[in-house]
Coordinates of C-alpha atoms and ligand atoms in Angstrom, one line a residue:
X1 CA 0.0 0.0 0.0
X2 CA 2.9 1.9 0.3
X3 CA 2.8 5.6 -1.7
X4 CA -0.4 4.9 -3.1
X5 CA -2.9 7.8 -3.0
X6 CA -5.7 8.5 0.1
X7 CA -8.4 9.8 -2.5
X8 CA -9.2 7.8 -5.9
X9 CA -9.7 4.7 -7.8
X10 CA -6.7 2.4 -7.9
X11 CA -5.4 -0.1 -10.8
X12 CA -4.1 -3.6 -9.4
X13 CA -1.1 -3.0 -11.7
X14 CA 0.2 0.1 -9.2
X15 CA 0.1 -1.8 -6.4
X16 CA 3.7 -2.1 -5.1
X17 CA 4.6 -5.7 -4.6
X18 CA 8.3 -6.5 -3.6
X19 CA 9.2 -10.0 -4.1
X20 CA 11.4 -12.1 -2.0
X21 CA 11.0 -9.2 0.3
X22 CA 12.5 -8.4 4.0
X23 CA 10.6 -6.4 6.8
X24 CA 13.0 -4.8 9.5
X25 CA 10.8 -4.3 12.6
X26 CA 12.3 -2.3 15.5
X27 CA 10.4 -1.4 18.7
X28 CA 7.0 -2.3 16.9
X29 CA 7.9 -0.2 13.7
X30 CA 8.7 -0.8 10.5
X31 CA 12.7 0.7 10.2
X32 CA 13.1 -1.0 6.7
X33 CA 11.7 -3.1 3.7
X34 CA 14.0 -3.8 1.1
X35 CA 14.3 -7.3 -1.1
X36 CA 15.5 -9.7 2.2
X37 CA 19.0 -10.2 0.2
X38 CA 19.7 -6.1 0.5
X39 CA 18.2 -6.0 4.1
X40 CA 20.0 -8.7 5.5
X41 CA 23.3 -6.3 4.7
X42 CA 21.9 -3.4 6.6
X43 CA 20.4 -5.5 8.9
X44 CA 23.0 -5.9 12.7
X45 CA 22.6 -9.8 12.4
X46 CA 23.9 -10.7 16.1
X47 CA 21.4 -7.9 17.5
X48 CA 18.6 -8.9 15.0
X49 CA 16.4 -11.9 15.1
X50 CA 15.2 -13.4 12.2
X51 CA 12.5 -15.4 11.3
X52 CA 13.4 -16.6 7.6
X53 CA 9.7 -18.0 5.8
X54 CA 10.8 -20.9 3.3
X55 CA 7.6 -21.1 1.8
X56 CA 5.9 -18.5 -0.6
X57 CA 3.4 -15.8 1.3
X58 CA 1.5 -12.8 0.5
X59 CA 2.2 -10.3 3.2
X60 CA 0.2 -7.1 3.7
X61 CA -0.6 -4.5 6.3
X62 CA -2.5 -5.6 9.0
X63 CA -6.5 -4.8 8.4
X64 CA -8.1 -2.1 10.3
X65 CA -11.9 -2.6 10.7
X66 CA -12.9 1.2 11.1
X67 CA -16.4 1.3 12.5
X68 CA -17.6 -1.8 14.2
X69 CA -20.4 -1.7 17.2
X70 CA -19.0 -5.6 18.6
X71 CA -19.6 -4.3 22.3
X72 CA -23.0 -5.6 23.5
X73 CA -25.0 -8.3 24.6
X74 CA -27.7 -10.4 23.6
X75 CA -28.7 -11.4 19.9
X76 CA -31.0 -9.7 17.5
X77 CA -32.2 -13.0 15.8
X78 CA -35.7 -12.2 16.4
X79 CA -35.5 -9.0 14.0
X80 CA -33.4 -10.8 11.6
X81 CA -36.0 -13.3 11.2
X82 CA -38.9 -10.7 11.1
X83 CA -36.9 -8.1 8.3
X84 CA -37.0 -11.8 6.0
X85 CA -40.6 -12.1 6.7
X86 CA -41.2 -8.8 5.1
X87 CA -41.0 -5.9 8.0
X88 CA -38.7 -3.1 7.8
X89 CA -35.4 -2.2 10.0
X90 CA -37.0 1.0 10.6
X91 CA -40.3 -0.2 11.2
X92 CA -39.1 -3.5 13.9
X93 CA -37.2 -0.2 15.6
X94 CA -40.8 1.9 15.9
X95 CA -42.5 -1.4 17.2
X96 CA -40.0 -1.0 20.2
X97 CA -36.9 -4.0 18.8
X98 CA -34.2 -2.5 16.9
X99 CA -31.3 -1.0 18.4
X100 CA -33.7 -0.1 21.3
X101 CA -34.1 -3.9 22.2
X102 CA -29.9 -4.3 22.4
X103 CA -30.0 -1.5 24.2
X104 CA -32.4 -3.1 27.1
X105 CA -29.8 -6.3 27.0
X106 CA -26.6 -4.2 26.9
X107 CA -28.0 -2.3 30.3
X108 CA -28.7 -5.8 31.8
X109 CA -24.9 -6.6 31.2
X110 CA -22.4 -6.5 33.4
X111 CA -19.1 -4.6 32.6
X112 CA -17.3 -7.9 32.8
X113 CA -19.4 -9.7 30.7
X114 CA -19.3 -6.9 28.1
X115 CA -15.5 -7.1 28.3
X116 CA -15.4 -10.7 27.0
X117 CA -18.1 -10.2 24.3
X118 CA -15.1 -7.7 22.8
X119 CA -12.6 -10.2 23.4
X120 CA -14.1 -13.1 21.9
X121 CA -15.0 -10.7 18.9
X122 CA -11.4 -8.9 18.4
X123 CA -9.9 -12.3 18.8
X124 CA -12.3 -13.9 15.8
X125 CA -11.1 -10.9 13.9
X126 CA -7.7 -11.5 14.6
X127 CA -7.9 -15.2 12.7
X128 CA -9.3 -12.7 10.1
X129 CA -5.8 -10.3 9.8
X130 CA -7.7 -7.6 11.4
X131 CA -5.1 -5.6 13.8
X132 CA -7.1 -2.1 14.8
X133 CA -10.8 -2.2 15.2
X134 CA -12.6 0.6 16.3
X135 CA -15.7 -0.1 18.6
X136 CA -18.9 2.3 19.1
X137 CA -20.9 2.7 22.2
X138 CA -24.4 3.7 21.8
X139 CA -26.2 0.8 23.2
X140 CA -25.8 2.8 26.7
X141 CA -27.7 5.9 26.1
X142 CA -27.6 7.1 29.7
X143 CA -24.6 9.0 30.8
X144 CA -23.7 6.0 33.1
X145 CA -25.0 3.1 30.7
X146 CA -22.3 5.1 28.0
X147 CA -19.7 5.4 30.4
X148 CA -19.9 1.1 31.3
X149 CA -19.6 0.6 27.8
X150 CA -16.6 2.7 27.2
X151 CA -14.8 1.4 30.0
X152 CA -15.4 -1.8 28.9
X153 CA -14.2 -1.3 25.4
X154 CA -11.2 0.2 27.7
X155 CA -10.2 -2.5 29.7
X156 CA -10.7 -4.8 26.4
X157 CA -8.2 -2.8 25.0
X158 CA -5.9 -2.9 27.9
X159 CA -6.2 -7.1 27.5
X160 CA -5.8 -7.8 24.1
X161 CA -3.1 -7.1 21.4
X162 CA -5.5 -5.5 18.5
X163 CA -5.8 -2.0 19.1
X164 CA -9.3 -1.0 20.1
X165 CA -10.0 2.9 18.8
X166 CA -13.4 3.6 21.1
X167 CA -16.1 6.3 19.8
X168 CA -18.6 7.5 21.6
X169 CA -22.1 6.9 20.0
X170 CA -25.1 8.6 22.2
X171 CA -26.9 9.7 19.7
X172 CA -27.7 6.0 18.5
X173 CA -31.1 6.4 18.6
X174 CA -33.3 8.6 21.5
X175 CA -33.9 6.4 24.4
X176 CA -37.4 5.7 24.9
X177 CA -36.9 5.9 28.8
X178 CA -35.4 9.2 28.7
X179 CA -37.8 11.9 30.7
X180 CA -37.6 14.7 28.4
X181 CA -37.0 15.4 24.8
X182 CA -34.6 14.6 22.0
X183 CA -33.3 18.1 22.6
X184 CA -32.9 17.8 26.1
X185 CA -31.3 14.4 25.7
X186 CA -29.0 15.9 23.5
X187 CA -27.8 18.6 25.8
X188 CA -27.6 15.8 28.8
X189 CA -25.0 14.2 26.9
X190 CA -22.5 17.0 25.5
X191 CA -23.2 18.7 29.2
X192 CA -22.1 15.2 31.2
X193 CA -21.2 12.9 29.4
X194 CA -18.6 14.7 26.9
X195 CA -16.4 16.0 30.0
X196 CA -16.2 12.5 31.9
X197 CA -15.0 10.9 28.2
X198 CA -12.2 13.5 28.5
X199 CA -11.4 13.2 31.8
X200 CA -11.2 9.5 31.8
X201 CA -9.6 9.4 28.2
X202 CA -11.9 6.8 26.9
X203 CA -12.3 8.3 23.8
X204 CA -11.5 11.1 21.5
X205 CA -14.4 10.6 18.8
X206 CA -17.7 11.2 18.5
X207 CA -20.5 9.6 16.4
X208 CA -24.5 10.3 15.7
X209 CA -26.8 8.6 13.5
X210 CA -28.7 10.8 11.7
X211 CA -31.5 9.6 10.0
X212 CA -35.5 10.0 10.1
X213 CA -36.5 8.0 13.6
X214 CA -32.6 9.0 14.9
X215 CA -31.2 12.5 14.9
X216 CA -32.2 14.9 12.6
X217 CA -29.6 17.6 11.0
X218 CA -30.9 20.3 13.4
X219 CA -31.2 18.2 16.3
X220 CA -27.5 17.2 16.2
X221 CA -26.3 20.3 15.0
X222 CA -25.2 21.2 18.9
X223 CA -24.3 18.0 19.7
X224 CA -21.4 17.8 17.1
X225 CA -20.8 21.9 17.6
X226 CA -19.8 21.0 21.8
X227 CA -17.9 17.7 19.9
X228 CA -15.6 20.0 18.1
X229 CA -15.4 22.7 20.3
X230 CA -14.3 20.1 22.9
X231 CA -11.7 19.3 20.5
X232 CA -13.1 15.4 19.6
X233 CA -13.0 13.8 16.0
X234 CA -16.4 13.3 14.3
X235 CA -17.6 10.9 12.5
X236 CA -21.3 10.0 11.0
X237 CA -23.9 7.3 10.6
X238 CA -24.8 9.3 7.0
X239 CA -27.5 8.4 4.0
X240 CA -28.2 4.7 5.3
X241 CA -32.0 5.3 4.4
X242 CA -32.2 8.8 3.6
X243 CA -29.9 11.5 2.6
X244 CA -28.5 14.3 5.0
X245 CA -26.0 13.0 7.0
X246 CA -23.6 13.4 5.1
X247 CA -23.8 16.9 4.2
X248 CA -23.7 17.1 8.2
X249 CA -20.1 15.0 8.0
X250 CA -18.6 17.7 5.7
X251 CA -19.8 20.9 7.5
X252 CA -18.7 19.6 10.6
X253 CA -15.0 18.6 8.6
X254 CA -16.0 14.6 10.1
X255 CA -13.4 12.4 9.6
X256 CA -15.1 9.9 8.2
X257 CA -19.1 9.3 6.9
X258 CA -20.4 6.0 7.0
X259 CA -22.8 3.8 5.3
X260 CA -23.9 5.6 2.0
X261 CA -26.0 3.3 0.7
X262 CA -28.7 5.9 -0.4
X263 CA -26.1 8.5 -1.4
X264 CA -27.4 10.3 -4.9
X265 CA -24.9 11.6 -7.0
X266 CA -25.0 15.2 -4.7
X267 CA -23.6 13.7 -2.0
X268 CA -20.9 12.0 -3.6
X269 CA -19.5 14.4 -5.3
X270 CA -19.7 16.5 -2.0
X271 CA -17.7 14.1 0.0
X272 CA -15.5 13.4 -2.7
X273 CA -14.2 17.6 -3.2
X274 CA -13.5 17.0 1.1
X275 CA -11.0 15.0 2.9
X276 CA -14.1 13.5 4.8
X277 CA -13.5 9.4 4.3
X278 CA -16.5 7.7 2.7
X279 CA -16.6 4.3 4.4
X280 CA -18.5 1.3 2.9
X281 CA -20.4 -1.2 5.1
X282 CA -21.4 -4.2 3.3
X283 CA -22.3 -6.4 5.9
X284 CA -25.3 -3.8 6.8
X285 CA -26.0 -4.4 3.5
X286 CA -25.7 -7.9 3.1
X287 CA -27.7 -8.2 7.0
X288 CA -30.8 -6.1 6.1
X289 CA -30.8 -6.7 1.6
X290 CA -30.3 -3.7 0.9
X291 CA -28.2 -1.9 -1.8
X292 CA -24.5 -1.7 -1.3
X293 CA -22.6 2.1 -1.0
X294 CA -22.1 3.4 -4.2
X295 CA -18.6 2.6 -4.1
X296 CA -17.6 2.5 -7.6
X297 CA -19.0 6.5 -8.1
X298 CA -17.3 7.1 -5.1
X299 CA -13.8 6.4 -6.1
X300 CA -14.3 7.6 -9.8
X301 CA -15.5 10.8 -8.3
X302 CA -12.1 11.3 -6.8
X303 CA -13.5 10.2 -3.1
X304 CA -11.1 8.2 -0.3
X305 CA -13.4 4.7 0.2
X306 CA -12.8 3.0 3.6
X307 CA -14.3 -0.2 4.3
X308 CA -15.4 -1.6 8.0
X309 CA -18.1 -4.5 8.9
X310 CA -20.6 -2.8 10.8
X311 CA -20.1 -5.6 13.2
X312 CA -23.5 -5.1 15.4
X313 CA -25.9 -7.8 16.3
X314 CA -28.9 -5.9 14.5
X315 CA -28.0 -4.5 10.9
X316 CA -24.6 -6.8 10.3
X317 CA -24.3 -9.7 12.7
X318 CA -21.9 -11.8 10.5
X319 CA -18.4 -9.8 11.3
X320 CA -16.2 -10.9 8.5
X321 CA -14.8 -8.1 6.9
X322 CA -13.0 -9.9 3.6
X323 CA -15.3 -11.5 2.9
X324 CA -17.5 -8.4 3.2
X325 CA -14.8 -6.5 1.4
X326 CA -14.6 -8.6 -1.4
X327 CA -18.3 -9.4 -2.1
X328 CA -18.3 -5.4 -2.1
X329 CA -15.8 -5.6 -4.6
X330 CA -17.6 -8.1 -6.8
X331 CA -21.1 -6.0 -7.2
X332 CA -19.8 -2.5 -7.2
X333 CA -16.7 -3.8 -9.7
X334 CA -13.4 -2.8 -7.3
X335 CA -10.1 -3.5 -8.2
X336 CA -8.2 -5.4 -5.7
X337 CA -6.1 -2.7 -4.5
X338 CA -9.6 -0.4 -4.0
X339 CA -10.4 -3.2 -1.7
X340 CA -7.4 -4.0 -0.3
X341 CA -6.6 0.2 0.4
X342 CA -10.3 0.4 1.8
X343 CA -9.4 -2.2 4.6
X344 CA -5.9 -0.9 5.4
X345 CA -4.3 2.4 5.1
X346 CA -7.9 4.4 3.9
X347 CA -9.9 2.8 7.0
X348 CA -6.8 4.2 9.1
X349 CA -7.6 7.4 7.8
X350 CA -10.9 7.0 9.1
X351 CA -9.5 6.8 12.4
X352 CA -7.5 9.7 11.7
X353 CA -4.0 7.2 11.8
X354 CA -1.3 7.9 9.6
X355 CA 0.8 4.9 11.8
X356 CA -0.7 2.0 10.4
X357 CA -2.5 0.5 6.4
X358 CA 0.8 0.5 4.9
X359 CA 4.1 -1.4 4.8
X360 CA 6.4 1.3 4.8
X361 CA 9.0 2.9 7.0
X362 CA 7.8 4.5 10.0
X363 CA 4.2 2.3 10.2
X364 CA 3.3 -0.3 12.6
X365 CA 4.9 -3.7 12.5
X366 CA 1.7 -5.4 11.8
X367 CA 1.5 -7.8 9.1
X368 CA -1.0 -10.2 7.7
X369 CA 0.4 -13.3 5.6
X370 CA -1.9 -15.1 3.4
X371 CA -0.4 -18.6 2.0
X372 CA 0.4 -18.6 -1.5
X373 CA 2.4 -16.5 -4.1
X374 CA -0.4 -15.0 -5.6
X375 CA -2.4 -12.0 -3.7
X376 CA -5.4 -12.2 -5.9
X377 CA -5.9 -15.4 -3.8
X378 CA -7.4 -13.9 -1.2
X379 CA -10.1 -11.6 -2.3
X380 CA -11.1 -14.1 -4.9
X381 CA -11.7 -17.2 -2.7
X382 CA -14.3 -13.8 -0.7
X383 CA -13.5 -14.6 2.8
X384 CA -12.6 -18.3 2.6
X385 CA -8.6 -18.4 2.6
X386 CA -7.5 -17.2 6.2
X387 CA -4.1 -16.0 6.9
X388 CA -1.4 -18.3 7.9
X389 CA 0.1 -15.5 10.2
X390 CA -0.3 -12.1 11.8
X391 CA 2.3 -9.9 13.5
X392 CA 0.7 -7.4 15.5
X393 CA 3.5 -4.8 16.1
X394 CA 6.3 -6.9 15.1
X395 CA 5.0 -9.9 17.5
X396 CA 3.5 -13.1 15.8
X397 CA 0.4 -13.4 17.8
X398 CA -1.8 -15.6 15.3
Ligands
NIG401 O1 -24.5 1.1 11.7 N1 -27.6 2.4 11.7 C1 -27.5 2.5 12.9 N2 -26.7 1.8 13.7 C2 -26.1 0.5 13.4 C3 -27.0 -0.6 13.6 C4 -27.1 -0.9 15.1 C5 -28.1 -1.9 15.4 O2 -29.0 -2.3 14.5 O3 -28.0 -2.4 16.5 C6 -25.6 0.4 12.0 O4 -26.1 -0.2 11.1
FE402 FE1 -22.9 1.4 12.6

């Protein structure tokens, strides 16, 4: 991935493969990559150790899976079987299930037990390549209910090797407890929440859904105003049914807007003129049947497409992000090296990481290696080839 561009489509033919190649890791960092022959004269061999691969391996940077809601409890078959029997996602969420119902078994949940929900999730992911995740609250919805889930995506963090990148979601959807209006709610949160997230450094970002039946543009407007005054990145739940969301993510200079799947040709050639990241989420897709993120437009509009899973247990329960990436690739025609830069250095971006989605000097030490000689292996066989190895800053761990 290294030197290719952050905005753009991408022909396989660019991508810049180095055979027979050598990866110098110090400290967790990449000091070198070179053909092995030239780095093992650089290279102090005594100080050094080496672990030599005999057989052939594709190597790239380790995944990032940029927006993923993987902490909570409970199971959302119920909707899943009710959207196939012909009712709506926004229509099981006004009948009281939806996000509202994960919400009710996230709040039953003790901090411990959402601790190993993350962990048993990260570490699937981690059989999968994936090395950063990011993880949303937003099942919370109380200033307290937020804060246990933050802290649990904390202490996750604290026990795993993946690097967890929390974001604060509050404005998930308005919490049919809550006594007052969405307003009100609204103000709750940036007044009491926002400082605590601060203080106790759980997380630096901040995320709304905005959508009819969620948070409209005017309702949020304040909430994302105290987000950047406070000094937070922002990032959007955008045009998943309707547009508007996205026009949100570039006034408010978001880092990243997510989902798309509605976006009309305004929108994305709005996001593409800004450096806001338009991230793809196929498995929402794929969960409810609907249309994929125009991803194709996106990146021949000059846009930077990120990829991420959507991991939740109502809209995209599955969690596998190549195979999600690739099936993306196969219905909105991607090269390989759109798919493979949406999953690694652009879905860094997303986080706002410049230290991670490429091979090159300076960047994290982690590595995925897929078996094989040929990378087109692995987006072709959508999911089904799993790495033979992953170095998560320069230590094998899977
Ligand atoms: O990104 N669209 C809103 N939020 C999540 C779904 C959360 C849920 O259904 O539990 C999403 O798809
Ligand atoms: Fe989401």
């Amino acid at each position: 991935m290294s030197g290719l561009a952050l905005k753009g489509s991408i022909k396989d033919d660019s991508l810049p493969i180095v055979p027979n190649a050598g990866i110098w890791i110090e400290h967790g960092f990449i000091k070198s990559i070179d053909t092995y022959q030239t780095l093992k004269k650089k290279v102090p061999l005594a100080a050094t150790e080496i672990m030599y691969l005999e057989k052939d391996y594709v190597g790239l940077p380790g995944f990032v899976d940029a927006h993923t809601h993987i902490c909570y409890a409970g199971t959302r078959a119920q909707d899943y079987a009710l959207r196939n029997a012909g009712k709506s996602y926004l229509e099981i969420a006004k009948a009281g299930g939806g996000i509202w119902d994960t919400v009710t078994q996230t709040r039953k949940a003790s901090e411990t037990t959402l601790i190993k929900g993350i962990i048993q999730r990260a570490k699937r992911h981690l059989m999968d390549g994936i090395t950063t995740i990011e993880v949303k609250s937003g099942y919370g919805l109380s200033v307290t209910e937020e804060l246990k889930m933050l802290r649990a995506i904390k202490e996750a963090n604290s026990q795993i090797e993946t690097d967890l990148i929390a974001t604060c979601l509050a404005a998930h959807t308005f919490p049919k407890d809550y006594r007052g209006n969405i307003s009100d709610y609204v103000e709750e949160m940036t007044a009491h929440l926002f400082p605590l997230l601060k203080e106790e450094r759980l997380t630096n970002r901040v995320d709304a859904f905005i959508e009819e039946g969620a948070f409209s543009n005017k309702v949020i407007t304040p909430y994302f105003e105290k987000a950047q005054e406070m000094g937070f990145d922002i990032t959007v739940h955008a045009d998943q049914f309707s547009t508007g969301g996205s026009e949100v993510a570039v006034n408010f200079k978001a880092v990243s807007a997510d989902h798309l799947e509605v976006s009309s040709n305004k929108e994305i050639s709005l996001l593409a003129k800004s450096n806001v990241i338009a991230t793809a989420l196929p498995g929402a897709s794929i969960g409810l049947g609907c249309s994929f993120t125009p991803a194709r437009k996106i990146l021949d509009a000059g846009g930077a497409l990120a990829i991420a899973s959507d991991w939740n247990p109502g809209s995209a329960p599955m969690g596998n992000l190549v195979a999600q990436a690739a099936m993306l690739g196969t219905f909105q025609k991607l090269t390989n090296a759109e798919v493979f830069a949406g999953i690694t250095f652009r879905a860094a971006a997303a986080l706002n990481k410049k230290d991670r989605g490429r091979l090159e000097v300076g960047c994290m030490g982690d590595i995925v290696a897929y078996p094989g000689a040929d990378y087109r292996e692995i987006l072709y066989q959508q999911g089904s080839l799993k790495p033979s190895m992953v170095w998560k800053k320069g230590q094998l761990i899977s």
